[in-house]
GROMACS .gro file of N, CA and C in nm:
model
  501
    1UNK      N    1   0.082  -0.120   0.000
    1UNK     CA    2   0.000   0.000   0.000
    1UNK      C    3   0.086   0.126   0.000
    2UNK      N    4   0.199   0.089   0.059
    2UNK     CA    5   0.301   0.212   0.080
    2UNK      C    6   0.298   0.279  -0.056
    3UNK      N    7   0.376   0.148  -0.156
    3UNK     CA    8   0.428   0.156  -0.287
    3UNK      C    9   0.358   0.255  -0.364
    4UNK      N   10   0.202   0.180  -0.354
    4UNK     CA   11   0.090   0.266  -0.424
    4UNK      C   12   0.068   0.419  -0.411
    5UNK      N   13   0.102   0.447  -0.254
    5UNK     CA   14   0.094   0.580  -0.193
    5UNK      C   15   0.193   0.678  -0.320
    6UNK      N   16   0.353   0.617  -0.309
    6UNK     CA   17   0.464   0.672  -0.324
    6UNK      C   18   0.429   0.706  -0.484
    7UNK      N   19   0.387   0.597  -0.551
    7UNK     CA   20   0.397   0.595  -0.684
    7UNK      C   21   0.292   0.721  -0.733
    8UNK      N   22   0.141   0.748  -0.664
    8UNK     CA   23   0.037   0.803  -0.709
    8UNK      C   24   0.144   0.947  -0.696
    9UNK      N   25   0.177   0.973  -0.560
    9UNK     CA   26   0.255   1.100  -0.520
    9UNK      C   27   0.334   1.126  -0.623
   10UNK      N   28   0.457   1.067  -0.678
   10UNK     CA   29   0.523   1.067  -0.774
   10UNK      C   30   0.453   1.106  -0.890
   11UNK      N   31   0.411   1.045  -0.965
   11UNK     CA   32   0.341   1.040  -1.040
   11UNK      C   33   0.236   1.186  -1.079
   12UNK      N   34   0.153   1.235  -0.988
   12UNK     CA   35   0.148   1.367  -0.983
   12UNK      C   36   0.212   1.487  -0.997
   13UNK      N   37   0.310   1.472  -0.877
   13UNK     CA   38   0.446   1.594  -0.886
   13UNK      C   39   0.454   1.594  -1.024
   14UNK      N   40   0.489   1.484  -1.112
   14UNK     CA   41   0.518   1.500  -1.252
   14UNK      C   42   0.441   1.532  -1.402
   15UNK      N   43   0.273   1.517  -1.354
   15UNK     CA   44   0.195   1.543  -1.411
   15UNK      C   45   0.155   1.750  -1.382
   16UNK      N   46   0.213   1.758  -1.261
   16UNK     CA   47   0.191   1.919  -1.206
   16UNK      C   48   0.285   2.004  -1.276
   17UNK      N   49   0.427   1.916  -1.280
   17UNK     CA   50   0.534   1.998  -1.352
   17UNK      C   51   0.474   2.017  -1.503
   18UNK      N   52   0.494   1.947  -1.546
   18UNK     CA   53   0.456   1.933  -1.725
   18UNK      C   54   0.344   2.007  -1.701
   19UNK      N   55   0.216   2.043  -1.647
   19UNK     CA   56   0.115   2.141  -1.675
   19UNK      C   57   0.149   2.251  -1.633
   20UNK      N   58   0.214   2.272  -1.594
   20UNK     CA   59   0.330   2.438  -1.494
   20UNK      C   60   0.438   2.487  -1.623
   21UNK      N   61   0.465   2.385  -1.669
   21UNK     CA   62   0.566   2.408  -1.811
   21UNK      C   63   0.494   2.441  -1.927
   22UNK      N   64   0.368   2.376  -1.948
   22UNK     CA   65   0.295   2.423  -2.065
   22UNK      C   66   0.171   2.497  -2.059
   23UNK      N   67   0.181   2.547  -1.935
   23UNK     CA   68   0.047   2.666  -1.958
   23UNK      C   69   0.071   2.808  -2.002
   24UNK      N   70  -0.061   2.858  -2.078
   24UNK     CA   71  -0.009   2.991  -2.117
   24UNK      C   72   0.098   3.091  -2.083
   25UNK      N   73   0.157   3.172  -2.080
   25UNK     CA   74   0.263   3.274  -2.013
   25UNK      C   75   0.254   3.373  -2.104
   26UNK      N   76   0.179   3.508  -2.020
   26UNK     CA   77   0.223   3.598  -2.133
   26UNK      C   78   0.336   3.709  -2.121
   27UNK      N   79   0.398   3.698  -2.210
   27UNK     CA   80   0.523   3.814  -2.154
   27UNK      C   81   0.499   3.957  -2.098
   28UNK      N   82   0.545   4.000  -2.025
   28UNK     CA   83   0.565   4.128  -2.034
   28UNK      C   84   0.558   4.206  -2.155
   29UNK      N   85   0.504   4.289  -2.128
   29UNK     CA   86   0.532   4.405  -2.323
   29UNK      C   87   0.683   4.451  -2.305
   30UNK      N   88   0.734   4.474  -2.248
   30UNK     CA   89   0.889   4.543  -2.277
   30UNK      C   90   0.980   4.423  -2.334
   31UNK      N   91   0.938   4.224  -2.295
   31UNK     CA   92   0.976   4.184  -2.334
   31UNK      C   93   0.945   4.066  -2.495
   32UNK      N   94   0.815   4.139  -2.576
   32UNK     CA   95   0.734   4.033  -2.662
   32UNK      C   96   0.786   4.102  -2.741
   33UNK      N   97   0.871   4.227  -2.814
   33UNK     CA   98   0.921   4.247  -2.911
   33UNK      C   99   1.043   4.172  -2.916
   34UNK      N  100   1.138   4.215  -2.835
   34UNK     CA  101   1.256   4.096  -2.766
   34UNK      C  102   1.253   3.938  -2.836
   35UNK      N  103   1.128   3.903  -2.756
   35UNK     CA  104   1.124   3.771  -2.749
   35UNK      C  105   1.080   3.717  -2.939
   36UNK      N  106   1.026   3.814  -2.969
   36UNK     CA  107   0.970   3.736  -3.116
   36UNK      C  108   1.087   3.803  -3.185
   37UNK      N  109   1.201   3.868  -3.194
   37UNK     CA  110   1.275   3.874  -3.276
   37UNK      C  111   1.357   3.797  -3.259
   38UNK      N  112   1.448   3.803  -3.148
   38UNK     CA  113   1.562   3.724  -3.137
   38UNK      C  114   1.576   3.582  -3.062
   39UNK      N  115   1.458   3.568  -3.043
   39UNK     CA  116   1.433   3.403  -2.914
   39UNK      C  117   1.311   3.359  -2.930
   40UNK      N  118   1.250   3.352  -3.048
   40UNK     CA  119   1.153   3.267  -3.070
   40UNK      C  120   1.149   3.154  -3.061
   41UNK      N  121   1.275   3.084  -3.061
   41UNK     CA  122   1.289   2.931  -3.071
   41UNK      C  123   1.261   2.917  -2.970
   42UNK      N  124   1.236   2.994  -2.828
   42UNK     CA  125   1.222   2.973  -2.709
   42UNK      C  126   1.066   2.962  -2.686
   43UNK      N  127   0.974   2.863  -2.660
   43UNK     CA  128   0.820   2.940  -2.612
   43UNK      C  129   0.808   3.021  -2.499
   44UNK      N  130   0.709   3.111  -2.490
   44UNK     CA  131   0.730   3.209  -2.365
   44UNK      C  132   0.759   3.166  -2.224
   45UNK      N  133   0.659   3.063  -2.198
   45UNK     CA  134   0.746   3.005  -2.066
   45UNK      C  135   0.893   2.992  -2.051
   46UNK      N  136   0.951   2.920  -2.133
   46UNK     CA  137   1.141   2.891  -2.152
   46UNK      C  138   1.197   3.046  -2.171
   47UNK      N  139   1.157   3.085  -2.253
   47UNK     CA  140   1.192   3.240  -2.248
   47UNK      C  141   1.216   3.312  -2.117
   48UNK      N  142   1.118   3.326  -2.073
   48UNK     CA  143   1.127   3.396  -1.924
   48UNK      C  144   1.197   3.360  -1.820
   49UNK      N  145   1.227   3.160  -1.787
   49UNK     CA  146   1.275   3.106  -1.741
   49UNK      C  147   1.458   3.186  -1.773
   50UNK      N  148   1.475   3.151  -1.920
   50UNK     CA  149   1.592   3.188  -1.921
   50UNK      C  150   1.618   3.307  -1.883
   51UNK      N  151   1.535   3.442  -1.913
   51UNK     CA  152   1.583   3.554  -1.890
   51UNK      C  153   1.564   3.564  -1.753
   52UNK      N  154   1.514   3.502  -1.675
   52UNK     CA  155   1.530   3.554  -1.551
   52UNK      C  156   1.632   3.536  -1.473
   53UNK      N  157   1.687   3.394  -1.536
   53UNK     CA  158   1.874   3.363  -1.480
   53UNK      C  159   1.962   3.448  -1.540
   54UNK      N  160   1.942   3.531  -1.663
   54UNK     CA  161   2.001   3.633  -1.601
   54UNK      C  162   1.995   3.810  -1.559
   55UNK      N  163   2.101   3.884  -1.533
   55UNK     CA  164   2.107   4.035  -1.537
   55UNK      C  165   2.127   4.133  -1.603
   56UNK      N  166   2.027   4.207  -1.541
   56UNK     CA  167   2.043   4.346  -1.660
   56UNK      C  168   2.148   4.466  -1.586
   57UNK      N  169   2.259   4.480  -1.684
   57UNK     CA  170   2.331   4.575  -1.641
   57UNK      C  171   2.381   4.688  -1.762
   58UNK      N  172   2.413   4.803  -1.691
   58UNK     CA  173   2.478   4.908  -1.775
   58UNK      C  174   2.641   4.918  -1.756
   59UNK      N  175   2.725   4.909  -1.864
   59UNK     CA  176   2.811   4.908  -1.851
   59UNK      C  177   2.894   5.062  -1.918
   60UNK      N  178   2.964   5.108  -1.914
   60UNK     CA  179   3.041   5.254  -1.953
   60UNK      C  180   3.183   5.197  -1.995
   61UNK      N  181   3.211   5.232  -2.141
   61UNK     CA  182   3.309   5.181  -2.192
   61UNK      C  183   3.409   5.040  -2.126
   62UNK      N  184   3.356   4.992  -2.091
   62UNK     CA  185   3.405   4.852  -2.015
   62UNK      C  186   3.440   4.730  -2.109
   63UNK      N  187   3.510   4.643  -2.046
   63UNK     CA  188   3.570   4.524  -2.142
   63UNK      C  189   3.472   4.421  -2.090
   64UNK      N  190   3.393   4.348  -2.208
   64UNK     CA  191   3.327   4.245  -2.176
   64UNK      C  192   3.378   4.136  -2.156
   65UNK      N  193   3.466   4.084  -2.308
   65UNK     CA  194   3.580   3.951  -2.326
   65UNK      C  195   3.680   4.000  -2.352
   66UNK      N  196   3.788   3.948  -2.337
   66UNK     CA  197   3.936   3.940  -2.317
   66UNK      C  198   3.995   3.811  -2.424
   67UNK      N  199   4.067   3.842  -2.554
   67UNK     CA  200   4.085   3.718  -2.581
   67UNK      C  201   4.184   3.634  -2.533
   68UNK      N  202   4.163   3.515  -2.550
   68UNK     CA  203   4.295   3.410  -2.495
   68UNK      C  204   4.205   3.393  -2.374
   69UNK      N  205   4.070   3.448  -2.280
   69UNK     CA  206   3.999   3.413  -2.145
   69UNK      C  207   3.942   3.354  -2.199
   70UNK      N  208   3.882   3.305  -2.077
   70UNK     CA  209   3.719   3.173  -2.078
   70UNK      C  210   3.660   3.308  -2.021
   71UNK      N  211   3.544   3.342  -2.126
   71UNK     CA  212   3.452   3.421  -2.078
   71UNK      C  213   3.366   3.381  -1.907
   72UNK      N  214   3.326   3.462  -1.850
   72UNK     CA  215   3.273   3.421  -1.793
   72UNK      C  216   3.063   3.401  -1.757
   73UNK      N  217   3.068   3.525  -1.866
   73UNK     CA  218   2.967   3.571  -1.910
   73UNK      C  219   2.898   3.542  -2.027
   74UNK      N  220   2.802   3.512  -2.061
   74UNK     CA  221   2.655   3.529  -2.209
   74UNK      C  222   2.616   3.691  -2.176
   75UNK      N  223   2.679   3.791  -2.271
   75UNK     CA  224   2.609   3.863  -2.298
   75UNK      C  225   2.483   3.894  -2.411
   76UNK      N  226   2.385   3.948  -2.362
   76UNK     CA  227   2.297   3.986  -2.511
   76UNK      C  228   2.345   4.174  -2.497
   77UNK      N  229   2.362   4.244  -2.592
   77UNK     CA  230   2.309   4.386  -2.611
   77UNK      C  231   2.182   4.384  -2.660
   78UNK      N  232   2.164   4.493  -2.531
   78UNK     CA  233   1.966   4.559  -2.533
   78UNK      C  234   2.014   4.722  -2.612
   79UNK      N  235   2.073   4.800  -2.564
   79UNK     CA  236   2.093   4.911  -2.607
   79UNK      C  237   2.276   4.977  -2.618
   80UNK      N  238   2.308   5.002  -2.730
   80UNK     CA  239   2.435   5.065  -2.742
   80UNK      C  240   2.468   4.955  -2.824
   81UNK      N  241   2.613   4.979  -2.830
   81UNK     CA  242   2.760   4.892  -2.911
   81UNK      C  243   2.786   4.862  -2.838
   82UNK      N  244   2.888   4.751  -2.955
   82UNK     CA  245   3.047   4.703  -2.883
   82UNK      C  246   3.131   4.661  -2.982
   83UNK      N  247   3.251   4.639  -2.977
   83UNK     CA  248   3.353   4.726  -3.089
   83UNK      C  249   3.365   4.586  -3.013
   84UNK      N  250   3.414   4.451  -3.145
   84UNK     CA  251   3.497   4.372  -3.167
   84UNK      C  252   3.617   4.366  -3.182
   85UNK      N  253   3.753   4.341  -3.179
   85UNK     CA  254   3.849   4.373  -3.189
   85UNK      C  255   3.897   4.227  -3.213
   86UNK      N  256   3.936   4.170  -3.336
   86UNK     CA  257   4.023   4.032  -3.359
   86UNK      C  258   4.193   4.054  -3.377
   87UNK      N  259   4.233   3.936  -3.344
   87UNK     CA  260   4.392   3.956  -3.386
   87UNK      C  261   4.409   3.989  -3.532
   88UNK      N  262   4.487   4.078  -3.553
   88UNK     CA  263   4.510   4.143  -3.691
   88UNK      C  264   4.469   4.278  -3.714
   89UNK      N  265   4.391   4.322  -3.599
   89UNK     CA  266   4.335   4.444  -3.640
   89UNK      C  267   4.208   4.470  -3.677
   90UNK      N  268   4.176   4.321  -3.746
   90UNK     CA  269   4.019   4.368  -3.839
   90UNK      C  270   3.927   4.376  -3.671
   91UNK      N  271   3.866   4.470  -3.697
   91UNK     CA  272   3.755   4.537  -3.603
   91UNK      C  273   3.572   4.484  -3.670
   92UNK      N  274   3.447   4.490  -3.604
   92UNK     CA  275   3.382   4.526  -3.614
   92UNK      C  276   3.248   4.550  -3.488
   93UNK      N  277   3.179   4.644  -3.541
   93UNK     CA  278   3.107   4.687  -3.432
   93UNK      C  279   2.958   4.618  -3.381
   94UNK      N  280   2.894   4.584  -3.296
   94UNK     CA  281   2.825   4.529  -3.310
   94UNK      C  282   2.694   4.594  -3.252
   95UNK      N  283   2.579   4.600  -3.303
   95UNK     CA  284   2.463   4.733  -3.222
   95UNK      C  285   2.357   4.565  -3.148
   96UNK      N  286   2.307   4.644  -3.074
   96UNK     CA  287   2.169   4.587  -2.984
   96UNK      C  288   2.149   4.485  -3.057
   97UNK      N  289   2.139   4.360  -2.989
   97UNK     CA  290   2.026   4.241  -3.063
   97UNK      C  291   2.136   4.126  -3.091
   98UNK      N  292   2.274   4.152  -3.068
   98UNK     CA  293   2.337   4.024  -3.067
   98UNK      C  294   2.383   3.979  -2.915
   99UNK      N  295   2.435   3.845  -2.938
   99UNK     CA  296   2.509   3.793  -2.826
   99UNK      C  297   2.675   3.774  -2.850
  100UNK      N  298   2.741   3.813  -2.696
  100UNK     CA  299   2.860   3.832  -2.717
  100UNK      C  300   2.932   3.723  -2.592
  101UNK      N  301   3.033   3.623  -2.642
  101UNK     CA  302   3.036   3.530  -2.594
  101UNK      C  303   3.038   3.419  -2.597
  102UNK      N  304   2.956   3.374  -2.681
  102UNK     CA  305   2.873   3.278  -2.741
  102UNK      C  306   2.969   3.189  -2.795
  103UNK      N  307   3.076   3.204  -2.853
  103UNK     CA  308   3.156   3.092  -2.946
  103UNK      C  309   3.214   3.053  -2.811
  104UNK      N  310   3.276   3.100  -2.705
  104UNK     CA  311   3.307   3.017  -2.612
  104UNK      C  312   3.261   2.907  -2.512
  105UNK      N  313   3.087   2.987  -2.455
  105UNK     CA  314   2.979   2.845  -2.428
  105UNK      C  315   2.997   2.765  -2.506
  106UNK      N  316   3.013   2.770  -2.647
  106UNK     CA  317   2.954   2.644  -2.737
  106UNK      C  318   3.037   2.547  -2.706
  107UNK      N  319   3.185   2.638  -2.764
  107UNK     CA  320   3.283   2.546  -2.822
  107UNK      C  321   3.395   2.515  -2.693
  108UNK      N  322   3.411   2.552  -2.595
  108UNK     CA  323   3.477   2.513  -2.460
  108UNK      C  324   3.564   2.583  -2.466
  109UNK      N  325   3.632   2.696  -2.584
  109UNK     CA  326   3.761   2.739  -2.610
  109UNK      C  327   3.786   2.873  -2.533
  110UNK      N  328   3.895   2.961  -2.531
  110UNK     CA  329   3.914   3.073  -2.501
  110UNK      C  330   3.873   3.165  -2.625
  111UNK      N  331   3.839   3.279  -2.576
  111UNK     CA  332   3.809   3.369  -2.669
  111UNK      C  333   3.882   3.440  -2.774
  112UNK      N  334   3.812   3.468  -2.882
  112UNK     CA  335   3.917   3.449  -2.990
  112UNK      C  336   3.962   3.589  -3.064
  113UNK      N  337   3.867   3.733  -2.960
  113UNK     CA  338   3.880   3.867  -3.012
  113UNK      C  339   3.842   3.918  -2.861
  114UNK      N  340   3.907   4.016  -2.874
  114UNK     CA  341   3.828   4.160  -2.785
  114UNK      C  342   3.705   4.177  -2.775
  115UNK      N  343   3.595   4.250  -2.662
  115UNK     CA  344   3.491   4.308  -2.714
  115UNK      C  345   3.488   4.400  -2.619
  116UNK      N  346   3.462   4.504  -2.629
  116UNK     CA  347   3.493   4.607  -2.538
  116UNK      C  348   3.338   4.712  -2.567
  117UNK      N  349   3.261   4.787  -2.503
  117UNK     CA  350   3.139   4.855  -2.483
  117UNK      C  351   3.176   4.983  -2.570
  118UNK      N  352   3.111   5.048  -2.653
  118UNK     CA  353   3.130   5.168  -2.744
  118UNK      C  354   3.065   5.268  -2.617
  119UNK      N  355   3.129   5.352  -2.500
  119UNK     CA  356   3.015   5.420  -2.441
  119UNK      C  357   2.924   5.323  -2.369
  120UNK      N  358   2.839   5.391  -2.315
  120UNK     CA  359   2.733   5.345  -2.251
  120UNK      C  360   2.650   5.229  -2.325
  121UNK      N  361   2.672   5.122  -2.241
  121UNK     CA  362   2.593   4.983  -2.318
  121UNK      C  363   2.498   4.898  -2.207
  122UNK      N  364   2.380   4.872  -2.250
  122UNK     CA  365   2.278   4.785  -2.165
  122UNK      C  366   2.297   4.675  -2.202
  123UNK      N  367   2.319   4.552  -2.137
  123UNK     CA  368   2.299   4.411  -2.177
  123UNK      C  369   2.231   4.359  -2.021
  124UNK      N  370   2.215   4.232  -2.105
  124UNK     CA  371   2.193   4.127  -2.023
  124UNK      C  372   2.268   4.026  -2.040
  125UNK      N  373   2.288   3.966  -1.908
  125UNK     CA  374   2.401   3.871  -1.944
  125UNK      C  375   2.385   3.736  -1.801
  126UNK      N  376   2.438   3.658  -1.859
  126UNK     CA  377   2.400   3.521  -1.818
  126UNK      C  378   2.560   3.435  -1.754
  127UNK      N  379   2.555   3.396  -1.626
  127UNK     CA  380   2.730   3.346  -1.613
  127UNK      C  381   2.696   3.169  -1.677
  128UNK      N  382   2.825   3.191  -1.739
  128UNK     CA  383   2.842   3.022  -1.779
  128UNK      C  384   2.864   2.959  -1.708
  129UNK      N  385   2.861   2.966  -1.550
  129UNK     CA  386   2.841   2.862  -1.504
  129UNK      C  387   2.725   2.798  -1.488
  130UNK      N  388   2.630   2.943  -1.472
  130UNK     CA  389   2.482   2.840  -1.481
  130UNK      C  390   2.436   2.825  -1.581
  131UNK      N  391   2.482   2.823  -1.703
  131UNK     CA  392   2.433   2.788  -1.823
  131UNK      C  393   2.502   2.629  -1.894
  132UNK      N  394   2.586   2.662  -1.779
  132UNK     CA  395   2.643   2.502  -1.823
  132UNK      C  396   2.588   2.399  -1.701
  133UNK      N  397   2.522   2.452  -1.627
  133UNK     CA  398   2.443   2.398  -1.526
  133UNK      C  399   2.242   2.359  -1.580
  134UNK      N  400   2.223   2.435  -1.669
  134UNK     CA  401   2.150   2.433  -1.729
  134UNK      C  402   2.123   2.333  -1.788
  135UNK      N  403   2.211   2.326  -1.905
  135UNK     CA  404   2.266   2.241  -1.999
  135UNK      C  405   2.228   2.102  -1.953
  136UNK      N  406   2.302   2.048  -1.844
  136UNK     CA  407   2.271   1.903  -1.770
  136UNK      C  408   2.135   1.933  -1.702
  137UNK      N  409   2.067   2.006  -1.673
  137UNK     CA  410   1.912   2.000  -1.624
  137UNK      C  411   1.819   1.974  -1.710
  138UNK      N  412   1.838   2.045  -1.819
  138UNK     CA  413   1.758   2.086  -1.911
  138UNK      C  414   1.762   2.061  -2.016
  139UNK      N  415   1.818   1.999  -2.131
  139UNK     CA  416   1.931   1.974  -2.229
  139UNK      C  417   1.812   1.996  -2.292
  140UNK      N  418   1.621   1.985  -2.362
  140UNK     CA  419   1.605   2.011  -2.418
  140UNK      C  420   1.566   2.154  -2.468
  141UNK      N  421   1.557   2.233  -2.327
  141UNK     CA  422   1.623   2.425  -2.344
  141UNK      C  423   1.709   2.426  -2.399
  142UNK      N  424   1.835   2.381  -2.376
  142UNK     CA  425   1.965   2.394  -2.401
  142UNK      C  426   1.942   2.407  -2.560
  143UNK      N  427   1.894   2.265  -2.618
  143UNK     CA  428   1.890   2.272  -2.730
  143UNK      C  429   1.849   2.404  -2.770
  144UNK      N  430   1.750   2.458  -2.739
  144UNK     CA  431   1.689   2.561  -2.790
  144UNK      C  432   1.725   2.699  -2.805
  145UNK      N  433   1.806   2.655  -2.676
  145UNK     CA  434   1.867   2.803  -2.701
  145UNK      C  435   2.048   2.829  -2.801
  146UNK      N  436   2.089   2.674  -2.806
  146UNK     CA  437   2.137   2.657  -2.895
  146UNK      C  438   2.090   2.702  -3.055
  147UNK      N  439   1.952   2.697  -3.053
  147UNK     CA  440   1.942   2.747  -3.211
  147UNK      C  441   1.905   2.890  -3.207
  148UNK      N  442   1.874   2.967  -3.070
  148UNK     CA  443   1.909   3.142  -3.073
  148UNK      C  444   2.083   3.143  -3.088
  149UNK      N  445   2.160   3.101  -3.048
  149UNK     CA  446   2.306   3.147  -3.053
  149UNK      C  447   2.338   3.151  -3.234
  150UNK      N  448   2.295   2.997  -3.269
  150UNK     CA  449   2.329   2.962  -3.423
  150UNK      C  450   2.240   3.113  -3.502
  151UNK      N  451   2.145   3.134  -3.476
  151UNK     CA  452   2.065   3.220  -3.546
  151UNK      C  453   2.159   3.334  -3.528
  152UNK      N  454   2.229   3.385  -3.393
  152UNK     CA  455   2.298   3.489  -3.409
  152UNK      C  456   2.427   3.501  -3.492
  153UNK      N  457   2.470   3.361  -3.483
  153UNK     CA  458   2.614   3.368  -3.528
  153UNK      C  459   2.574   3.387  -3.679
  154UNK      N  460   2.493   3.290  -3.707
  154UNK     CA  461   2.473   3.360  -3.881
  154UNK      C  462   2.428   3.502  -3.941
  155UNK      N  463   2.340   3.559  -3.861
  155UNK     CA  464   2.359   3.701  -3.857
  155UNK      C  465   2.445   3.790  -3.861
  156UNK      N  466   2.565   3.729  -3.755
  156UNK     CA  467   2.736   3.824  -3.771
  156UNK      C  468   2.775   3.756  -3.875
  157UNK      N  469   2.762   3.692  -3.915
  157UNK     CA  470   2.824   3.651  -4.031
  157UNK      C  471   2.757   3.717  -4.150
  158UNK      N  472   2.634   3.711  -4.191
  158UNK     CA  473   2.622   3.805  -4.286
  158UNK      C  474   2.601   3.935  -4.330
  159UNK      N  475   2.648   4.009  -4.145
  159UNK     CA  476   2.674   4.155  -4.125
  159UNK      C  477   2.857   4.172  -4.177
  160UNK      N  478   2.874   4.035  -4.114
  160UNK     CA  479   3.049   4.051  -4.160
  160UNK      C  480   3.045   4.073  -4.299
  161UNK      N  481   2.983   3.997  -4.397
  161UNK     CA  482   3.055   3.993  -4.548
  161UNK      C  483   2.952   4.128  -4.615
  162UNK      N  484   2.840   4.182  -4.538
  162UNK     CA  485   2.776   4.283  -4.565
  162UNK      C  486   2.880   4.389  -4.581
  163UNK      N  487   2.963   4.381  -4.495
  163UNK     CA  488   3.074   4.515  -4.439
  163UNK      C  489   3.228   4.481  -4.545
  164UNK      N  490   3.219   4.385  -4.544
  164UNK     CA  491   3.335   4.329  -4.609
  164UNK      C  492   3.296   4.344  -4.835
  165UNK      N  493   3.179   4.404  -4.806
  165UNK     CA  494   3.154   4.462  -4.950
  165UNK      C  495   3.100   4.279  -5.007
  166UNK      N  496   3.062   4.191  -4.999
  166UNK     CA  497   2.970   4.089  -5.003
  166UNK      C  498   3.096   3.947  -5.072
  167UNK      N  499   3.220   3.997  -5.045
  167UNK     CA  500   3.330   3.910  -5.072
  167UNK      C  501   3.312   3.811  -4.972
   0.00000   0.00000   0.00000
């Protein structure tokens, strides 16, 4: 009878979660423009989840990444620049709506350019440790937010060859 007890209990908790995960959520308005441009792959529940792990800060000409570091940070820019800086010189700038960071979550490596704040810059930003904490909780978020990073990186990429005259 115990068994039966334990199992019904169980069994619930897990039927409560999954209806807690898929009920409506409506965003905030400051965040449903946000969310349908750059994190749609996310549904609003996962959305919010993620943004709430992390912070919104203002930064004043400050260094985000350092290359040759393990970031420690997922930044997104909400408002302002940030001036890329790769070995060699080639520069480019990057406005609101990307993520900065990102090739190092993915790929485990140290960072492979500068990024430093043009002036006054708003982001939000996320520490990799709990995103790699995430990752093992959650792996099918993870996925997901794996295809916001890919969506961004192809974006710098075809801002890069935009700038680069379409070579």
């Amino acid at each position: 009878a115990i068994w039966n007890v334990l199992y019904v209990a169980i069994n619930t908790f897990m039927v409560v979660q999954i209806l807690r995960e898929r009920r409506a959520v409506e965003l905030p308005r400051e965040l449903r423009a946000l969310h349908e441009r750059h994190f749609s792959a996310l549904s609003p529940p996962e959305f919010l989840r993620w943004w709430r792990l992390g912070r919104r800060e203002t930064l004043d000409s400050q260094t985000l990444v350092t290359e040759g570091t393990q970031p420690q940070w997922l930044y997104f820019i909400l408002s302002g620049a940030v001036l890329v800086r790769r070995p060699g010189g080639t520069s480019m700038e990057l406005p609101a709506g990307y993520l900065v960071g990102e090739m190092s979550l993915l790929t485990g490596a140290p960072a492979n350019a500068d990024v430093e704040a043009v002036g006054r810059v708003e982001v939000m930003r996320w520490a990799t440790a709990d995103l790699h904490d995430l990752r093992q909780r959650k792996p099918a978020l993870w996925t997901r937010i794996q295809s916001v990073i890919g969506h961004d990186l192809v974006e710098k990429l075809q801002r890069g060859e935009h700038a680069a005259g379409g070579r």
